[in-house]
CSV table of C-alpha atoms and ligand atoms in Angstrom, one decimal:
chain,number,residue,atom,x,y,z
A,110,MET,CA,84.5,125.5,127.7
A,111,ALA,CA,87.3,126.0,129.8
A,112,GLY,CA,87.1,124.3,132.6
A,113,VAL,CA,84.6,121.4,131.3
A,114,ARG,CA,85.9,117.8,131.9
A,115,THR,CA,85.3,115.7,129.6
A,116,ILE,CA,85.2,111.9,129.1
A,117,LEU,CA,86.3,110.2,125.8
A,118,LYS,CA,83.9,106.8,126.2
A,119,GLY,CA,83.6,103.6,124.7
A,120,GLY,CA,86.7,103.6,122.3
A,121,ARG,CA,88.8,100.6,121.7
A,122,VAL,CA,92.3,102.5,123.2
A,123,VAL,CA,95.4,101.3,121.5
A,124,ASP,CA,98.5,102.8,123.9
A,125,PRO,CA,101.7,100.4,123.4
A,126,VAL,CA,103.9,102.6,126.2
A,127,ASN,CA,101.0,101.5,128.9
A,128,GLY,CA,100.1,98.4,127.9
A,129,ILE,CA,96.9,99.0,126.7
A,130,ASP,CA,95.0,97.5,124.1
A,131,GLY,CA,91.3,97.1,124.6
A,132,GLN,CA,88.2,98.9,125.4
A,133,ALA,CA,89.1,102.3,128.1
A,134,ASP,CA,87.9,105.4,128.6
A,135,LEU,CA,89.7,108.9,128.7
A,136,GLN,CA,89.2,111.2,130.9
A,137,LEU,CA,90.2,115.0,129.9
A,138,ASP,CA,90.7,118.1,132.0
A,139,ASP,CA,92.1,121.6,130.9
A,140,GLY,CA,93.9,119.9,127.8
A,141,TYR,CA,95.9,117.1,129.6
A,142,ILE,CA,94.8,113.5,130.4
A,143,THR,CA,93.4,113.0,133.7
A,144,GLN,CA,92.5,109.1,134.2
A,145,VAL,CA,92.3,106.0,131.5
A,146,GLY,CA,90.3,103.1,132.6
A,147,GLN,CA,87.3,101.1,132.1
A,148,ASN,CA,83.8,102.7,132.7
A,149,LEU,CA,84.9,106.1,134.3
A,150,LYS,CA,82.5,107.8,136.7
A,151,VAL,CA,80.6,110.6,134.7
A,152,ASN,CA,80.3,113.5,137.4
A,153,PRO,CA,77.4,116.0,136.5
A,154,GLY,CA,78.8,118.6,134.3
A,155,SER,CA,80.9,116.5,132.2
A,156,LEU,CA,81.0,115.9,129.2
A,157,VAL,CA,80.4,112.7,127.7
A,158,ILE,CA,81.8,112.1,124.1
A,159,GLU,CA,80.8,108.4,122.9
A,160,VAL,CA,83.4,107.4,120.5
A,161,PRO,CA,81.8,106.1,117.4
A,162,ARG,CA,81.7,102.5,117.0
A,163,GLY,CA,84.3,101.0,115.4
A,164,CYS,CA,86.5,103.7,116.0
A,165,VAL,CA,90.5,103.4,117.6
A,166,VAL,CA,91.7,105.9,120.2
A,167,CYS,CA,95.5,106.5,119.9
A,168,PRO,CA,98.6,108.8,121.0
A,169,GLY,CA,98.4,111.8,118.5
A,170,PHE,CA,100.8,110.4,115.6
A,171,ILE,CA,103.6,112.8,114.9
A,172,ASP,CA,105.1,113.1,111.2
A,173,MET,CA,108.9,113.3,111.9
A,174,HIS,CA,109.9,114.4,108.5
A,175,VAL,CA,107.9,117.3,106.4
A,176,HIS,CA,108.6,120.0,104.4
A,177,LEU,CA,106.8,123.5,105.5
A,178,ARG,CA,108.1,125.8,102.8
A,179,GLU,CA,107.9,128.6,105.4
A,180,PRO,CA,109.8,131.3,105.3
A,181,GLY,CA,110.5,131.1,101.4
A,182,GLN,CA,108.5,129.5,99.9
A,183,GLU,CA,105.1,130.3,100.5
A,184,HIS,CA,103.6,129.8,97.4
A,185,LYS,CA,104.1,125.7,98.0
A,186,GLU,CA,103.2,125.6,101.6
A,187,THR,CA,103.3,127.5,104.4
A,188,VAL,CA,103.3,126.5,108.2
A,189,ALA,CA,99.5,127.3,108.4
A,190,THR,CA,98.5,125.1,105.6
A,191,GLY,CA,100.9,122.4,106.5
A,192,VAL,CA,99.7,121.9,109.8
A,193,ALA,CA,96.2,122.2,109.1
A,194,ALA,CA,97.2,119.6,106.5
A,195,ALA,CA,98.5,117.3,109.1
A,196,VAL,CA,95.7,117.5,111.4
A,197,ALA,CA,93.6,116.3,108.3
A,198,GLY,CA,95.9,113.6,108.1
A,199,GLY,CA,95.9,112.7,111.7
A,200,PHE,CA,99.2,114.0,112.8
A,201,SER,CA,98.8,116.0,116.0
A,202,ALA,CA,102.5,117.1,115.3
A,203,VAL,CA,105.5,117.2,112.6
A,204,ALA,CA,108.6,118.2,112.8
A,205,CYS,CA,109.8,120.2,109.9
A,206,MET,CA,113.3,120.3,107.8
A,207,PRO,CA,115.3,123.5,107.5
A,208,ASN,CA,115.5,123.4,103.6
A,209,THR,CA,113.4,126.8,103.9
A,210,ASP,CA,114.7,130.4,102.5
A,211,PRO,CA,116.5,131.1,104.6
A,212,VAL,CA,117.8,128.0,106.2
A,213,ASN,CA,116.8,126.9,109.7
A,214,ASP,CA,120.7,127.1,110.3
A,215,ASP,CA,119.6,130.5,112.7
A,216,ALA,CA,117.9,130.5,116.1
A,217,GLY,CA,115.9,133.4,114.2
A,218,VAL,CA,114.4,131.0,111.4
A,219,THR,CA,113.9,128.7,114.6
A,220,GLY,CA,111.8,131.3,116.1
A,221,LEU,CA,109.7,132.8,112.9
A,222,ILE,CA,108.9,129.1,112.7
A,223,LEU,CA,107.6,128.9,116.1
A,224,ALA,CA,105.8,131.4,115.9
A,225,ARG,CA,103.8,130.6,112.9
A,226,ALA,CA,102.8,127.5,114.4
A,227,ALA,CA,101.6,129.3,117.5
A,228,GLN,CA,99.6,131.6,115.8
A,229,ALA,CA,98.2,128.1,113.8
A,230,GLY,CA,97.2,126.9,116.5
A,231,LEU,CA,96.9,123.1,115.3
A,232,ALA,CA,99.5,120.6,115.0
A,233,ARG,CA,102.8,121.0,117.3
A,234,VAL,CA,105.6,121.8,115.0
A,235,HIS,CA,109.3,120.6,116.0
A,236,PRO,CA,111.7,122.3,113.7
A,237,VAL,CA,114.9,120.7,112.7
A,238,GLY,CA,117.6,122.8,112.6
A,239,ALA,CA,121.1,122.3,109.9
A,240,VAL,CA,123.9,120.3,110.4
A,241,THR,CA,125.7,122.8,108.6
A,242,VAL,CA,125.7,126.6,107.8
A,243,GLY,CA,123.2,126.7,104.7
A,244,LEU,CA,123.0,123.3,104.1
A,245,ALA,CA,126.5,123.6,102.4
A,246,GLY,CA,127.9,120.8,103.9
A,247,GLU,CA,130.8,123.2,105.0
A,248,ARG,CA,130.7,124.5,108.4
A,249,LEU,CA,128.7,123.1,111.3
A,250,ALA,CA,125.9,124.9,112.1
A,251,GLN,CA,126.1,126.9,116.1
A,252,LEU,CA,124.0,123.7,117.3
A,253,GLY,CA,123.8,125.0,120.5
A,254,GLU,CA,121.6,127.9,120.1
A,255,LEU,CA,119.3,126.1,117.3
A,256,ARG,CA,118.6,123.4,120.3
A,257,ALA,CA,118.4,126.3,122.8
A,258,ALA,CA,115.7,128.1,120.4
A,259,GLY,CA,113.7,125.1,120.2
A,260,CYS,CA,114.9,122.7,117.2
A,261,VAL,CA,114.6,118.9,118.3
A,262,ALA,CA,117.1,117.4,115.7
A,263,VAL,CA,119.9,118.5,113.2
A,264,SER,CA,119.4,117.6,109.3
A,265,ASP,CA,120.8,118.6,106.1
A,266,ASP,CA,117.6,116.6,104.8
A,267,GLY,CA,117.4,117.0,101.0
A,268,ARG,CA,121.1,116.1,100.8
A,269,PRO,CA,123.8,114.1,102.8
A,270,VAL,CA,126.4,115.4,105.1
A,271,ALA,CA,128.5,114.0,102.5
A,272,ASP,CA,132.3,114.8,104.5
A,273,THR,CA,132.5,112.4,106.6
A,274,ILE,CA,135.1,114.1,109.3
A,275,LEU,CA,131.9,116.7,109.1
A,276,MET,CA,129.7,113.6,110.0
A,277,ARG,CA,131.6,112.5,113.0
A,278,ARG,CA,131.8,116.1,114.7
A,279,ALA,CA,128.1,116.5,113.6
A,280,LEU,CA,127.1,113.3,115.7
A,281,GLU,CA,129.7,114.0,118.6
A,282,TYR,CA,128.3,117.7,119.3
A,283,ALA,CA,124.7,117.8,118.3
A,284,SER,CA,124.6,114.2,121.0
A,285,MET,CA,125.8,116.7,123.5
A,286,CYS,CA,123.2,119.1,122.8
A,287,GLY,CA,120.5,116.0,123.4
A,288,MET,CA,119.8,116.1,119.5
A,289,VAL,CA,119.7,113.5,117.0
A,290,VAL,CA,121.4,113.6,113.4
A,291,ILE,CA,119.4,112.9,110.8
A,292,ASP,CA,120.9,111.9,107.9
A,293,HIS,CA,119.8,111.9,103.9
A,294,CYS,CA,121.6,109.2,102.9
A,295,GLU,CA,122.9,109.5,98.9
A,296,ASP,CA,126.4,109.4,97.7
A,297,VAL,CA,126.1,112.4,95.5
A,298,SER,CA,129.2,111.5,93.2
A,299,LEU,CA,127.0,108.1,92.3
A,300,THR,CA,124.0,109.4,92.0
A,301,GLU,CA,125.1,112.4,90.4
A,302,ASP,CA,121.8,114.2,88.1
A,303,GLY,CA,119.9,111.1,88.6
A,304,VAL,CA,116.4,111.6,88.4
A,305,ALA,CA,115.1,107.8,89.2
A,306,ASN,CA,116.4,104.4,90.2
A,307,ASP,CA,119.2,103.2,88.2
A,308,GLY,CA,117.3,99.8,86.7
A,309,PHE,CA,115.6,98.3,83.9
A,310,GLN,CA,112.5,101.0,84.2
A,311,ALA,CA,115.5,103.9,83.8
A,312,ALA,CA,117.2,102.1,80.9
A,313,LEU,CA,113.9,101.7,79.2
A,314,LEU,CA,112.8,104.9,79.6
A,315,GLY,CA,116.2,106.4,78.8
A,316,LEU,CA,116.0,108.5,82.7
A,317,ARG,CA,119.3,109.4,84.5
A,318,GLY,CA,120.0,106.4,87.4
A,319,MET,CA,120.7,106.9,91.3
A,320,PRO,CA,122.1,103.1,92.3
A,321,ALA,CA,120.5,101.5,95.2
A,322,ALA,CA,124.3,101.6,95.9
A,323,ALA,CA,124.3,105.3,96.5
A,324,GLU,CA,121.9,105.1,99.3
A,325,ASP,CA,123.5,101.9,100.7
A,326,ILE,CA,127.2,103.4,101.0
A,327,VAL,CA,126.1,106.4,103.4
A,328,VAL,CA,123.8,104.2,105.5
A,329,GLU,CA,127.2,102.2,106.0
A,330,ARG,CA,128.9,104.6,107.4
A,331,ASP,CA,126.6,106.8,109.2
A,332,VAL,CA,126.0,103.3,111.0
A,333,THR,CA,130.0,102.7,111.6
A,334,LEU,CA,130.0,106.6,112.5
A,335,SER,CA,127.3,106.0,115.2
A,336,GLY,CA,129.4,102.8,116.6
A,337,MET,CA,132.4,104.6,116.8
A,338,THR,CA,131.1,107.4,118.3
A,339,GLY,CA,128.3,105.9,120.5
A,340,ALA,CA,126.3,109.2,119.0
A,341,SER,CA,122.5,108.2,117.6
A,342,VAL,CA,121.7,109.1,113.7
A,343,HIS,CA,118.4,108.6,112.1
A,344,ILE,CA,118.3,107.5,108.7
A,345,ALA,CA,115.4,109.3,107.1
A,346,HIS,CA,113.5,107.8,104.3
A,347,VAL,CA,115.3,104.6,103.4
A,348,SER,CA,114.1,102.8,100.6
A,349,THR,CA,116.4,99.9,99.7
A,350,ARG,CA,117.1,96.3,101.2
A,351,GLY,CA,121.0,96.9,101.5
A,352,ALA,CA,119.8,100.3,103.6
A,353,LEU,CA,117.7,98.3,106.0
A,354,ASP,CA,120.6,95.3,106.0
A,355,ALA,CA,123.3,97.9,107.6
A,356,ILE,CA,120.7,98.9,109.8
A,357,ARG,CA,120.0,95.9,111.0
A,358,LEU,CA,123.4,94.9,111.5
A,359,GLY,CA,123.9,98.4,113.2
A,360,LYS,CA,121.3,97.5,115.5
A,361,GLU,CA,122.4,94.0,116.2
A,362,ARG,CA,125.8,95.4,117.4
A,363,GLY,CA,124.1,97.9,119.9
A,364,PHE,CA,124.6,101.1,118.4
A,365,SER,CA,122.0,103.9,118.7
A,366,VAL,CA,120.7,104.0,115.0
A,367,SER,CA,117.1,104.4,113.9
A,368,CYS,CA,115.3,104.4,110.9
A,369,GLU,CA,112.0,105.9,109.4
A,370,VAL,CA,110.2,104.8,105.8
A,371,THR,CA,107.8,106.7,103.8
A,372,PRO,CA,104.5,105.6,102.5
A,373,HIS,CA,105.4,105.6,98.8
A,374,HIS,CA,108.4,103.6,99.0
A,375,PHE,CA,106.6,100.7,100.4
A,376,THR,CA,103.5,101.2,97.6
A,377,LEU,CA,104.6,101.9,95.0
A,378,THR,CA,107.9,100.2,92.5
A,379,ASP,CA,109.5,102.2,89.4
A,380,ASP,CA,107.9,100.7,87.4
A,381,ARG,CA,105.2,103.1,87.8
A,382,LEU,CA,107.7,105.3,85.8
A,383,SER,CA,106.1,104.2,82.4
A,384,GLU,CA,103.1,106.3,83.2
A,385,TYR,CA,106.0,108.9,83.4
A,386,GLY,CA,103.9,111.5,85.9
A,387,ALA,CA,106.6,114.0,88.0
A,388,ASN,CA,104.3,113.1,91.0
A,389,TYR,CA,106.6,109.8,90.8
A,390,LYS,CA,109.5,111.5,91.1
A,391,MET,CA,111.1,111.4,94.5
A,392,ASN,CA,114.2,111.3,96.0
A,393,PRO,CA,115.4,108.7,97.1
A,394,PRO,CA,113.4,107.4,93.9
A,395,LEU,CA,111.2,104.4,94.0
A,396,ARG,CA,112.6,101.1,93.9
A,397,GLU,CA,112.3,97.8,93.0
A,398,GLN,CA,109.6,95.0,94.4
A,399,THR,CA,112.9,93.6,96.5
A,400,ASP,CA,113.0,96.8,98.3
A,401,VAL,CA,109.5,97.3,98.7
A,402,GLU,CA,109.3,93.8,100.4
A,403,ALA,CA,112.6,94.9,102.7
A,404,ILE,CA,110.9,97.3,104.1
A,405,LEU,CA,107.5,95.5,104.8
A,406,GLU,CA,110.2,93.1,106.0
A,407,GLY,CA,111.3,95.4,108.4
A,408,LEU,CA,108.1,97.4,109.2
A,409,ARG,CA,107.2,93.6,110.4
A,410,ASP,CA,109.9,92.7,112.4
A,411,GLY,CA,111.1,96.3,114.0
A,412,SER,CA,114.2,97.0,112.3
A,413,VAL,CA,112.2,99.7,111.2
A,414,ASP,CA,111.6,102.3,113.8
A,415,CYS,CA,108.8,104.9,112.2
A,416,ILE,CA,106.6,105.9,109.3
A,417,ALA,CA,107.1,109.5,107.8
A,418,THR,CA,105.6,111.1,105.2
A,419,ASP,CA,108.6,113.4,103.5
A,420,HIS,CA,105.6,115.7,102.6
A,421,ALA,CA,107.4,117.6,99.8
A,422,PRO,CA,104.8,120.2,98.6
A,423,HIS,CA,105.3,121.5,94.9
A,424,HIS,CA,103.5,123.8,93.0
A,425,TYR,CA,101.5,122.2,90.3
A,426,ASP,CA,103.4,124.1,87.4
A,427,GLU,CA,106.7,122.9,88.8
A,428,LYS,CA,105.2,119.5,89.1
A,429,LEU,CA,103.9,119.8,85.3
A,430,ALA,CA,107.5,120.2,83.5
A,431,GLU,CA,109.0,117.3,82.0
A,432,PHE,CA,110.3,114.6,84.3
A,433,ASP,CA,114.3,115.1,84.2
A,434,ARG,CA,113.1,118.8,85.1
A,435,ALA,CA,110.3,118.6,87.5
A,436,PRO,CA,111.3,118.9,91.2
A,437,PHE,CA,111.6,115.6,93.5
A,438,GLY,CA,109.2,115.0,96.7
A,439,VAL,CA,105.8,114.2,96.9
A,440,VAL,CA,103.1,115.4,99.5
A,441,GLY,CA,101.7,112.4,102.2
A,442,LEU,CA,100.4,113.7,105.4
A,443,GLU,CA,96.4,113.8,104.1
A,444,THR,CA,97.0,110.2,102.6
A,445,ALA,CA,99.6,108.5,104.8
A,446,VAL,CA,97.6,107.0,107.6
A,447,SER,CA,94.9,105.5,104.9
A,448,ILE,CA,97.7,103.6,103.0
A,449,CYS,CA,98.9,102.7,106.8
A,450,LEU,CA,95.6,101.2,107.4
A,451,ASP,CA,95.3,99.4,103.9
A,452,ARG,CA,98.6,98.3,103.1
A,453,LEU,CA,99.7,97.4,106.5
A,454,VAL,CA,97.1,96.8,109.1
A,455,HIS,CA,94.5,95.0,107.1
A,456,PRO,CA,96.4,92.5,105.0
A,457,GLY,CA,98.3,91.7,108.5
A,458,HIS,CA,101.8,93.2,107.9
A,459,VAL,CA,101.4,95.3,111.3
A,460,SER,CA,99.3,95.2,114.3
A,461,LEU,CA,97.9,98.4,115.2
A,462,SER,CA,99.7,98.4,118.4
A,463,ARG,CA,102.6,98.5,115.8
A,464,LEU,CA,100.9,101.2,114.0
A,465,VAL,CA,101.1,103.4,117.1
A,466,GLU,CA,104.6,102.4,117.5
A,467,LEU,CA,105.9,103.1,114.3
A,468,LEU,CA,103.9,106.8,114.1
A,469,ALA,CA,103.7,107.5,117.6
A,470,VAL,CA,105.5,106.6,120.2
A,471,ASN,CA,108.6,105.9,118.4
A,472,PRO,CA,109.0,108.7,116.7
A,473,ALA,CA,108.5,110.7,120.1
A,474,ARG,CA,111.6,108.9,121.5
A,475,ILE,CA,114.0,109.9,118.9
A,476,LEU,CA,113.0,113.1,118.7
A,477,GLY,CA,112.9,113.5,122.6
A,478,VAL,CA,109.5,115.6,122.2
A,479,ALA,CA,106.1,115.1,124.6
A,480,GLY,CA,104.1,112.3,123.8
A,481,GLY,CA,103.7,108.9,122.4
A,482,ALA,CA,101.8,108.0,124.9
A,483,LEU,CA,97.9,108.3,126.6
A,484,THR,CA,99.6,108.7,129.8
A,485,VAL,CA,98.2,110.5,132.9
A,486,GLY,CA,99.3,113.8,133.2
A,487,THR,CA,100.3,114.3,129.8
A,488,PRO,CA,98.7,117.2,127.4
A,489,ALA,CA,95.9,115.4,125.9
A,490,ASP,CA,97.5,114.7,122.2
A,491,ILE,CA,95.1,112.0,120.2
A,492,THR,CA,94.5,110.7,116.7
A,493,VAL,CA,90.8,108.5,116.7
A,494,LEU,CA,91.1,106.6,113.6
A,495,ALA,CA,88.4,104.7,112.1
A,496,PRO,CA,89.9,101.8,110.6
A,497,GLU,CA,86.9,100.9,108.7
A,498,LEU,CA,85.8,103.9,106.7
A,499,ALA,CA,85.8,103.7,102.8
A,500,VAL,CA,88.2,106.6,101.7
A,501,THR,CA,88.9,107.7,98.1
A,502,VAL,CA,91.7,109.9,97.7
A,503,ASP,CA,91.3,113.6,96.4
A,504,ALA,CA,93.8,115.5,95.9
A,505,GLN,CA,91.7,118.7,94.8
A,506,ALA,CA,90.2,118.4,98.7
A,507,PHE,CA,93.2,118.8,100.8
A,508,ARG,CA,94.2,121.0,103.2
A,509,SER,CA,98.2,121.5,101.7
A,510,LEU,CA,98.5,124.2,99.1
A,511,ALA,CA,100.1,121.2,96.8
A,512,ARG,CA,98.5,118.4,95.5
A,513,ASN,CA,101.3,116.2,93.8
A,514,THR,CA,100.5,112.6,95.7
A,515,PRO,CA,100.5,110.0,93.5
A,516,PHE,CA,98.0,107.9,95.1
A,517,ASP,CA,95.1,110.8,94.0
A,518,GLY,CA,91.8,108.4,93.2
A,519,TRP,CA,93.0,105.2,95.4
A,520,ALA,CA,90.4,103.7,97.1
A,521,LEU,CA,91.5,103.0,100.8
A,522,ARG,CA,90.0,101.5,103.5
A,523,GLY,CA,90.8,103.1,107.0
A,524,GLY,CA,91.0,106.7,107.6
A,525,VAL,CA,91.0,109.7,110.5
A,526,ALA,CA,88.0,110.4,112.5
A,527,ALA,CA,89.3,112.7,114.6
A,528,THR,CA,93.0,114.6,115.9
A,529,ILE,CA,93.1,116.3,119.1
A,530,VAL,CA,96.2,118.1,120.4
A,531,GLY,CA,95.9,119.6,123.9
A,532,GLY,CA,92.6,118.4,124.5
A,533,ARG,CA,91.0,120.5,121.4
A,534,SER,CA,89.9,119.1,119.1
A,535,VAL,CA,91.6,120.6,115.7
A,536,TYR,CA,90.2,118.3,113.2
A,537,VAL,CA,87.0,116.2,112.8
A,538,ASN,CA,86.2,113.9,109.8
A,539,GLU,CA,82.0,114.4,109.6
A,540,LEU,CA,82.6,111.6,106.9
A,541,VAL,CA,82.6,109.2,110.1
A,542,ASP,CA,79.1,108.6,111.8
A,543,GLY,CA,78.9,110.5,115.2
A,544,ALA,CA,82.4,111.5,115.2
A,545,VAL,CA,80.9,115.0,115.0
A,546,GLN,CA,80.9,114.9,118.3
A,547,PHE,CA,84.5,115.3,118.9
A,548,GLU,CA,84.0,119.0,117.9
A,549,THR,CA,82.9,119.6,121.5
A,550,VAL,CA,85.8,118.6,123.3
A,551,ALA,CA,86.6,120.7,126.0
A,552,SER,CA,89.6,123.6,125.3
A,553,ASP,CA,91.8,125.2,127.3
A,554,ARG,CA,93.0,127.3,124.9
B,1103,ZN,ZN1,116.0,113.6,102.3
């Protein structure tokens, strides 16, 4: 198929960076976008794909917070199964956290992840390196070497950079290397052995609590440090009203602060804990209604920059353990887009254009990676949405190796029709009428 020009015809194109929201055609050549406009001319030999009725053509979505578990825990997920899940969920790229075994605090581990991603050839993979050696929180990793090996950001995710002077140095060095520090904000002296939000539900069920203040305090510190150093900080998986207030204040003061929220934190509260399943156990924990409302407010008013899944695959047996002992985390790659369409777009919290900012534009900008726009001359990474598609979540059908989702069985309005990476169709949803045409998108690989 190499060399064949492809035209995606007749879709609604939503591309906020280029100010497009309306009917337009896209022309692809050799994996790149070569023209965007209305009624593009079709030359003989070009392949025309009619975008299915009602579908929306967007810049490829980027999930900036996933755990792919390779190397070291391939029974939970591999790079290959993780990127298969990503493209089935509409993500053309993911950024993967360094808490593998060995930790990605070394150029060799970064290289291995990138090699596995290239073998899989589905979603693009942007490794996130460790801030500290072994995620131990003691000594800075070689940030420059990680950058040179292909890391796009650094984080000790799973835990915070607890030591304040170390965090200051991390911000300064990372910024010199052109990387953002992504912080998992938790004062572990306050959360200690906690397993659930410290509130009425945890008290009722006799679960050890993790107070919202443990998150707020570290977010406030990071915002202050960002102001002090001028370096960029990105707050991972914000779950509390207090944390959002601190981020909003930092932005008002002109600090380089950004943040992400997860689909589970804007749809679920700790009321679910009475169901007692370990698929409601994550860190930060499910919070209270006031926190969910604060996140929705942040999604509406722009204080939230991104939606990321914190996709955290675990083996079935591990999540079967009693709540106290089960590991933290849920998968999210294959449910996020449907949750966002059903819970954010259809109820009117955010427009499709704002959703594209949250899932594509801002993740690309914060990580400094390609993508986020359908600009002529850039790689053709495209997510095609079917906003009216009726979707029922079926964890057994996931491409991910893991099934630990709190959304199994949910009926949702909206889904993914196709995912295109570098001009190559890497996922097509056969449940969308006419979407199968995307399988013929021309490829340069
Ligand atoms: Zn985390």
